[in-house]
Amino acid sequence: MSEKLKRPDWDEYFLEVMKAISKRGSCDRGQCGSVIVKDKQILATGYVGSVAGSKHCDEIGHQMKKVTHEDGSETNHCVRTLHAEQNAICQAAKRGISIEGATIYVTFAPCNVCAKLIAQCGIKRVVTLMKYHAEGDSQAIFKEAGIELEYITTEMMTYDNM
């Protein structure tokens, strides 16, 4: 007799879906995916990708910009693409799907801009696989908005050529 299969709980299930969606990303610096869920139903998904109809990083290369942070440190970011959270929120909006009260599953903790969009849309819970190096502002936004932020691991997302 074979071992009994372990049925994933709902968070594990939606995180696995999110991992599959992230593989569709077209910028290798941020293979991130997101899934917006309410009442155990998938409402919208997103991955890192260029604006519809535009060339992708994997076709023409990255559009790198240097960012100077408050502490004076500098990092390089590709700005050609939308973030996975932004794409999922846009997909819901295009289809007239309310995401108020939903949960969003993401590869790593949202940036400041994505955190503001998540709060503005009324999403109430964020589940992320790992931390993000610049998530301090996001944590503050979520705390003030009463949004639950859960980490699956304490691993930090890092990029090549930061």
PDB file of C-alpha atoms in Angstrom:
ATOM      1  CA  MET A   1       0.000   0.000   0.000  1.00  0.00           C
ATOM      2  CA  SER A   2       1.370   3.425  -0.915  1.00  0.00           C
ATOM      3  CA  GLU A   3       1.878   6.322   1.465  1.00  0.00           C
ATOM      4  CA  LYS A   4      -1.109   8.555   1.965  1.00  0.00           C
ATOM      5  CA  LEU A   5      -0.887  11.726  -0.091  1.00  0.00           C
ATOM      6  CA  LYS A   6      -0.589  14.937   1.887  1.00  0.00           C
ATOM      7  CA  ARG A   7      -3.315  17.241   0.706  1.00  0.00           C
ATOM      8  CA  PRO A   8      -2.080  20.865   0.739  1.00  0.00           C
ATOM      9  CA  ASP A   9      -3.891  23.416   2.854  1.00  0.00           C
ATOM     10  CA  TRP A  10      -5.351  26.402   1.000  1.00  0.00           C
ATOM     11  CA  ASP A  11      -2.304  28.624   1.470  1.00  0.00           C
ATOM     12  CA  GLU A  12       0.004  25.872   0.176  1.00  0.00           C
ATOM     13  CA  TYR A  13      -2.324  25.278  -2.769  1.00  0.00           C
ATOM     14  CA  PHE A  14      -2.476  28.925  -3.848  1.00  0.00           C
ATOM     15  CA  LEU A  15       1.282  29.362  -3.322  1.00  0.00           C
ATOM     16  CA  GLU A  16       1.898  26.457  -5.709  1.00  0.00           C
ATOM     17  CA  VAL A  17      -0.389  28.100  -8.281  1.00  0.00           C
ATOM     18  CA  MET A  18       1.519  31.371  -7.750  1.00  0.00           C
ATOM     19  CA  LYS A  19       4.854  29.591  -8.333  1.00  0.00           C
ATOM     20  CA  ALA A  20       3.582  28.196 -11.645  1.00  0.00           C
ATOM     21  CA  ILE A  21       2.356  31.649 -12.726  1.00  0.00           C
ATOM     22  CA  SER A  22       5.722  33.246 -11.878  1.00  0.00           C
ATOM     23  CA  LYS A  23       7.365  31.075 -14.570  1.00  0.00           C
ATOM     24  CA  ARG A  24       5.524  33.141 -17.184  1.00  0.00           C
ATOM     25  CA  GLY A  25       7.475  36.256 -16.184  1.00  0.00           C
ATOM     26  CA  SER A  26       9.478  37.929 -18.936  1.00  0.00           C
ATOM     27  CA  CYS A  27      12.139  39.648 -16.792  1.00  0.00           C
ATOM     28  CA  ASP A  28      14.627  37.236 -15.272  1.00  0.00           C
ATOM     29  CA  ARG A  29      15.475  39.722 -12.509  1.00  0.00           C
ATOM     30  CA  GLY A  30      12.069  39.290 -10.924  1.00  0.00           C
ATOM     31  CA  GLN A  31      10.471  35.948 -11.622  1.00  0.00           C
ATOM     32  CA  CYS A  32       7.536  36.860  -9.429  1.00  0.00           C
ATOM     33  CA  GLY A  33       3.929  35.754  -9.563  1.00  0.00           C
ATOM     34  CA  SER A  34       0.771  36.711  -7.751  1.00  0.00           C
ATOM     35  CA  VAL A  35      -2.656  35.205  -7.203  1.00  0.00           C
ATOM     36  CA  ILE A  36      -5.618  37.126  -5.795  1.00  0.00           C
ATOM     37  CA  VAL A  37      -8.084  34.870  -3.985  1.00  0.00           C
ATOM     38  CA  LYS A  38     -11.385  35.314  -2.185  1.00  0.00           C
ATOM     39  CA  ASP A  39     -13.553  32.603  -0.660  1.00  0.00           C
ATOM     40  CA  LYS A  40     -11.078  29.945  -1.896  1.00  0.00           C
ATOM     41  CA  GLN A  41     -11.581  31.054  -5.512  1.00  0.00           C
ATOM     42  CA  ILE A  42      -8.933  32.561  -7.794  1.00  0.00           C
ATOM     43  CA  LEU A  43     -10.046  36.017  -8.946  1.00  0.00           C
ATOM     44  CA  ALA A  44      -6.977  37.194 -10.879  1.00  0.00           C
ATOM     45  CA  THR A  45      -3.341  36.337 -11.484  1.00  0.00           C
ATOM     46  CA  GLY A  46      -0.274  38.260 -12.555  1.00  0.00           C
ATOM     47  CA  TYR A  47       3.396  37.908 -13.296  1.00  0.00           C
ATOM     48  CA  VAL A  48       6.288  40.253 -14.010  1.00  0.00           C
ATOM     49  CA  GLY A  49       5.921  41.401 -17.603  1.00  0.00           C
ATOM     50  CA  SER A  50       6.010  44.364 -19.942  1.00  0.00           C
ATOM     51  CA  VAL A  51       2.983  46.450 -20.826  1.00  0.00           C
ATOM     52  CA  ALA A  52       0.751  44.580 -23.300  1.00  0.00           C
ATOM     53  CA  GLY A  53       2.103  44.968 -26.831  1.00  0.00           C
ATOM     54  CA  SER A  54       5.563  46.102 -25.667  1.00  0.00           C
ATOM     55  CA  LYS A  55       8.816  44.196 -26.002  1.00  0.00           C
ATOM     56  CA  HIS A  56       9.905  42.042 -23.069  1.00  0.00           C
ATOM     57  CA  CYS A  57      13.254  41.989 -21.266  1.00  0.00           C
ATOM     58  CA  ASP A  58      13.883  38.488 -22.565  1.00  0.00           C
ATOM     59  CA  GLU A  59      13.511  39.902 -26.113  1.00  0.00           C
ATOM     60  CA  ILE A  60      15.387  43.229 -25.974  1.00  0.00           C
ATOM     61  CA  GLY A  61      17.138  43.336 -22.609  1.00  0.00           C
ATOM     62  CA  HIS A  62      16.594  45.131 -19.321  1.00  0.00           C
ATOM     63  CA  GLN A  63      15.783  48.819 -18.915  1.00  0.00           C
ATOM     64  CA  MET A  64      17.993  49.480 -15.916  1.00  0.00           C
ATOM     65  CA  LYS A  65      17.717  52.554 -13.688  1.00  0.00           C
ATOM     66  CA  LYS A  66      19.888  53.442 -10.716  1.00  0.00           C
ATOM     67  CA  VAL A  67      17.906  54.196  -7.559  1.00  0.00           C
ATOM     68  CA  THR A  68      19.392  56.210  -4.701  1.00  0.00           C
ATOM     69  CA  HIS A  69      17.865  55.346  -1.336  1.00  0.00           C
ATOM     70  CA  GLU A  70      17.382  57.568   1.735  1.00  0.00           C
ATOM     71  CA  ASP A  71      20.476  56.088   3.382  1.00  0.00           C
ATOM     72  CA  GLY A  72      22.571  57.006   0.324  1.00  0.00           C
ATOM     73  CA  SER A  73      22.919  53.450  -0.947  1.00  0.00           C
ATOM     74  CA  GLU A  74      22.300  52.787  -4.624  1.00  0.00           C
ATOM     75  CA  THR A  75      20.687  49.816  -6.350  1.00  0.00           C
ATOM     76  CA  ASN A  76      19.884  48.997  -9.969  1.00  0.00           C
ATOM     77  CA  HIS A  77      16.340  48.143 -11.015  1.00  0.00           C
ATOM     78  CA  CYS A  78      14.753  47.060 -14.266  1.00  0.00           C
ATOM     79  CA  VAL A  79      11.806  49.366 -14.968  1.00  0.00           C
ATOM     80  CA  ARG A  80      10.568  47.818 -18.236  1.00  0.00           C
ATOM     81  CA  THR A  81       8.006  45.608 -16.522  1.00  0.00           C
ATOM     82  CA  LEU A  82       4.963  45.780 -14.306  1.00  0.00           C
ATOM     83  CA  HIS A  83       5.168  43.924 -11.015  1.00  0.00           C
ATOM     84  CA  ALA A  84       3.147  40.749 -10.584  1.00  0.00           C
ATOM     85  CA  GLU A  85       0.819  42.434  -8.072  1.00  0.00           C
ATOM     86  CA  GLN A  86       0.198  45.329 -10.467  1.00  0.00           C
ATOM     87  CA  ASN A  87      -0.625  42.939 -13.299  1.00  0.00           C
ATOM     88  CA  ALA A  88      -3.053  40.930 -11.158  1.00  0.00           C
ATOM     89  CA  ILE A  89      -4.817  44.081  -9.929  1.00  0.00           C
ATOM     90  CA  CYS A  90      -5.073  45.353 -13.526  1.00  0.00           C
ATOM     91  CA  GLN A  91      -6.502  42.021 -14.686  1.00  0.00           C
ATOM     92  CA  ALA A  92      -9.201  42.189 -12.007  1.00  0.00           C
ATOM     93  CA  ALA A  93     -10.022  45.796 -12.957  1.00  0.00           C
ATOM     94  CA  LYS A  94     -10.227  44.992 -16.683  1.00  0.00           C
ATOM     95  CA  ARG A  95     -12.722  42.232 -15.957  1.00  0.00           C
ATOM     96  CA  GLY A  96     -14.754  44.157 -13.384  1.00  0.00           C
ATOM     97  CA  ILE A  97     -13.861  41.799 -10.529  1.00  0.00           C
ATOM     98  CA  SER A  98     -13.942  43.232  -7.014  1.00  0.00           C
ATOM     99  CA  ILE A  99     -10.895  42.209  -4.983  1.00  0.00           C
ATOM    100  CA  GLU A 100     -11.995  43.969  -1.807  1.00  0.00           C
ATOM    101  CA  GLY A 101     -11.459  41.691   1.191  1.00  0.00           C
ATOM    102  CA  ALA A 102      -9.269  39.282  -0.820  1.00  0.00           C
ATOM    103  CA  THR A 103      -5.921  37.644  -0.107  1.00  0.00           C
ATOM    104  CA  ILE A 104      -2.963  38.108  -2.443  1.00  0.00           C
ATOM    105  CA  TYR A 105      -0.220  35.490  -2.693  1.00  0.00           C
ATOM    106  CA  VAL A 106       3.125  36.816  -3.969  1.00  0.00           C
ATOM    107  CA  THR A 107       6.629  35.483  -4.470  1.00  0.00           C
ATOM    108  CA  PHE A 108       8.236  38.134  -2.268  1.00  0.00           C
ATOM    109  CA  ALA A 109       6.962  40.988  -0.129  1.00  0.00           C
ATOM    110  CA  PRO A 110       5.508  43.865  -2.175  1.00  0.00           C
ATOM    111  CA  CYS A 111       7.393  47.070  -2.888  1.00  0.00           C
ATOM    112  CA  ASN A 112       6.107  50.433  -1.641  1.00  0.00           C
ATOM    113  CA  VAL A 113       4.043  51.141  -4.798  1.00  0.00           C
ATOM    114  CA  CYS A 114       2.471  47.675  -4.842  1.00  0.00           C
ATOM    115  CA  ALA A 115       1.710  47.928  -1.113  1.00  0.00           C
ATOM    116  CA  LYS A 116      -0.197  51.168  -1.724  1.00  0.00           C
ATOM    117  CA  LEU A 117      -2.175  49.582  -4.574  1.00  0.00           C
ATOM    118  CA  ILE A 118      -2.975  46.545  -2.424  1.00  0.00           C
ATOM    119  CA  ALA A 119      -4.201  48.757   0.416  1.00  0.00           C
ATOM    120  CA  GLN A 120      -6.221  50.993  -1.909  1.00  0.00           C
ATOM    121  CA  CYS A 121      -7.948  47.968  -3.475  1.00  0.00           C
ATOM    122  CA  GLY A 122      -9.094  46.710  -0.085  1.00  0.00           C
ATOM    123  CA  ILE A 123      -7.048  43.503  -0.066  1.00  0.00           C
ATOM    124  CA  LYS A 124      -6.903  42.349   3.562  1.00  0.00           C
ATOM    125  CA  ARG A 125      -4.172  39.699   3.597  1.00  0.00           C
ATOM    126  CA  VAL A 126      -0.779  39.291   1.908  1.00  0.00           C
ATOM    127  CA  VAL A 127       0.977  35.908   1.928  1.00  0.00           C
ATOM    128  CA  THR A 128       4.542  35.922   0.625  1.00  0.00           C
ATOM    129  CA  LEU A 129       7.213  33.273   0.174  1.00  0.00           C
ATOM    130  CA  MET A 130      10.086  35.533   1.178  1.00  0.00           C
ATOM    131  CA  LYS A 131      11.137  38.971   2.330  1.00  0.00           C
ATOM    132  CA  TYR A 132      12.114  41.905   0.092  1.00  0.00           C
ATOM    133  CA  HIS A 133      15.175  44.087   0.780  1.00  0.00           C
ATOM    134  CA  ALA A 134      13.164  47.348   0.661  1.00  0.00           C
ATOM    135  CA  GLU A 135       9.925  46.401   2.365  1.00  0.00           C
ATOM    136  CA  GLY A 136      10.043  48.704   5.404  1.00  0.00           C
ATOM    137  CA  ASP A 137       7.625  51.235   3.902  1.00  0.00           C
ATOM    138  CA  SER A 138       5.358  48.400   2.755  1.00  0.00           C
ATOM    139  CA  GLN A 139       5.186  46.971   6.257  1.00  0.00           C
ATOM    140  CA  ALA A 140       4.174  50.404   7.590  1.00  0.00           C
ATOM    141  CA  ILE A 141       1.477  50.783   4.913  1.00  0.00           C
ATOM    142  CA  PHE A 142       0.054  47.349   5.698  1.00  0.00           C
ATOM    143  CA  LYS A 143       0.101  47.969   9.441  1.00  0.00           C
ATOM    144  CA  GLU A 144      -1.699  51.301   9.110  1.00  0.00           C
ATOM    145  CA  ALA A 145      -4.275  49.803   6.728  1.00  0.00           C
ATOM    146  CA  GLY A 146      -4.870  46.757   8.943  1.00  0.00           C
ATOM    147  CA  ILE A 147      -3.573  44.331   6.310  1.00  0.00           C
ATOM    148  CA  GLU A 148      -2.215  41.028   7.549  1.00  0.00           C
ATOM    149  CA  LEU A 149       1.279  40.234   6.192  1.00  0.00           C
ATOM    150  CA  GLU A 150       2.461  36.631   6.448  1.00  0.00           C
ATOM    151  CA  TYR A 151       5.866  35.252   5.468  1.00  0.00           C
ATOM    152  CA  ILE A 152       6.306  31.592   4.586  1.00  0.00           C
ATOM    153  CA  THR A 153      10.102  31.852   5.042  1.00  0.00           C
ATOM    154  CA  THR A 154      12.495  34.503   6.324  1.00  0.00           C
ATOM    155  CA  GLU A 155      14.654  34.138   3.191  1.00  0.00           C
ATOM    156  CA  MET A 156      15.491  37.472   1.523  1.00  0.00           C
ATOM    157  CA  MET A 157      14.884  38.040  -2.201  1.00  0.00           C
ATOM    158  CA  THR A 158      18.113  39.121  -3.884  1.00  0.00           C
ATOM    159  CA  TYR A 159      18.984  40.092  -7.444  1.00  0.00           C
ATOM    160  CA  ASP A 160      22.080  39.838  -9.570  1.00  0.00           C
ATOM    161  CA  ASN A 161      23.611  43.252 -10.312  1.00  0.00           C
ATOM    162  CA  MET A 162      21.893  45.122  -7.485  1.00  0.00           C
TER     163      MET A 162
END
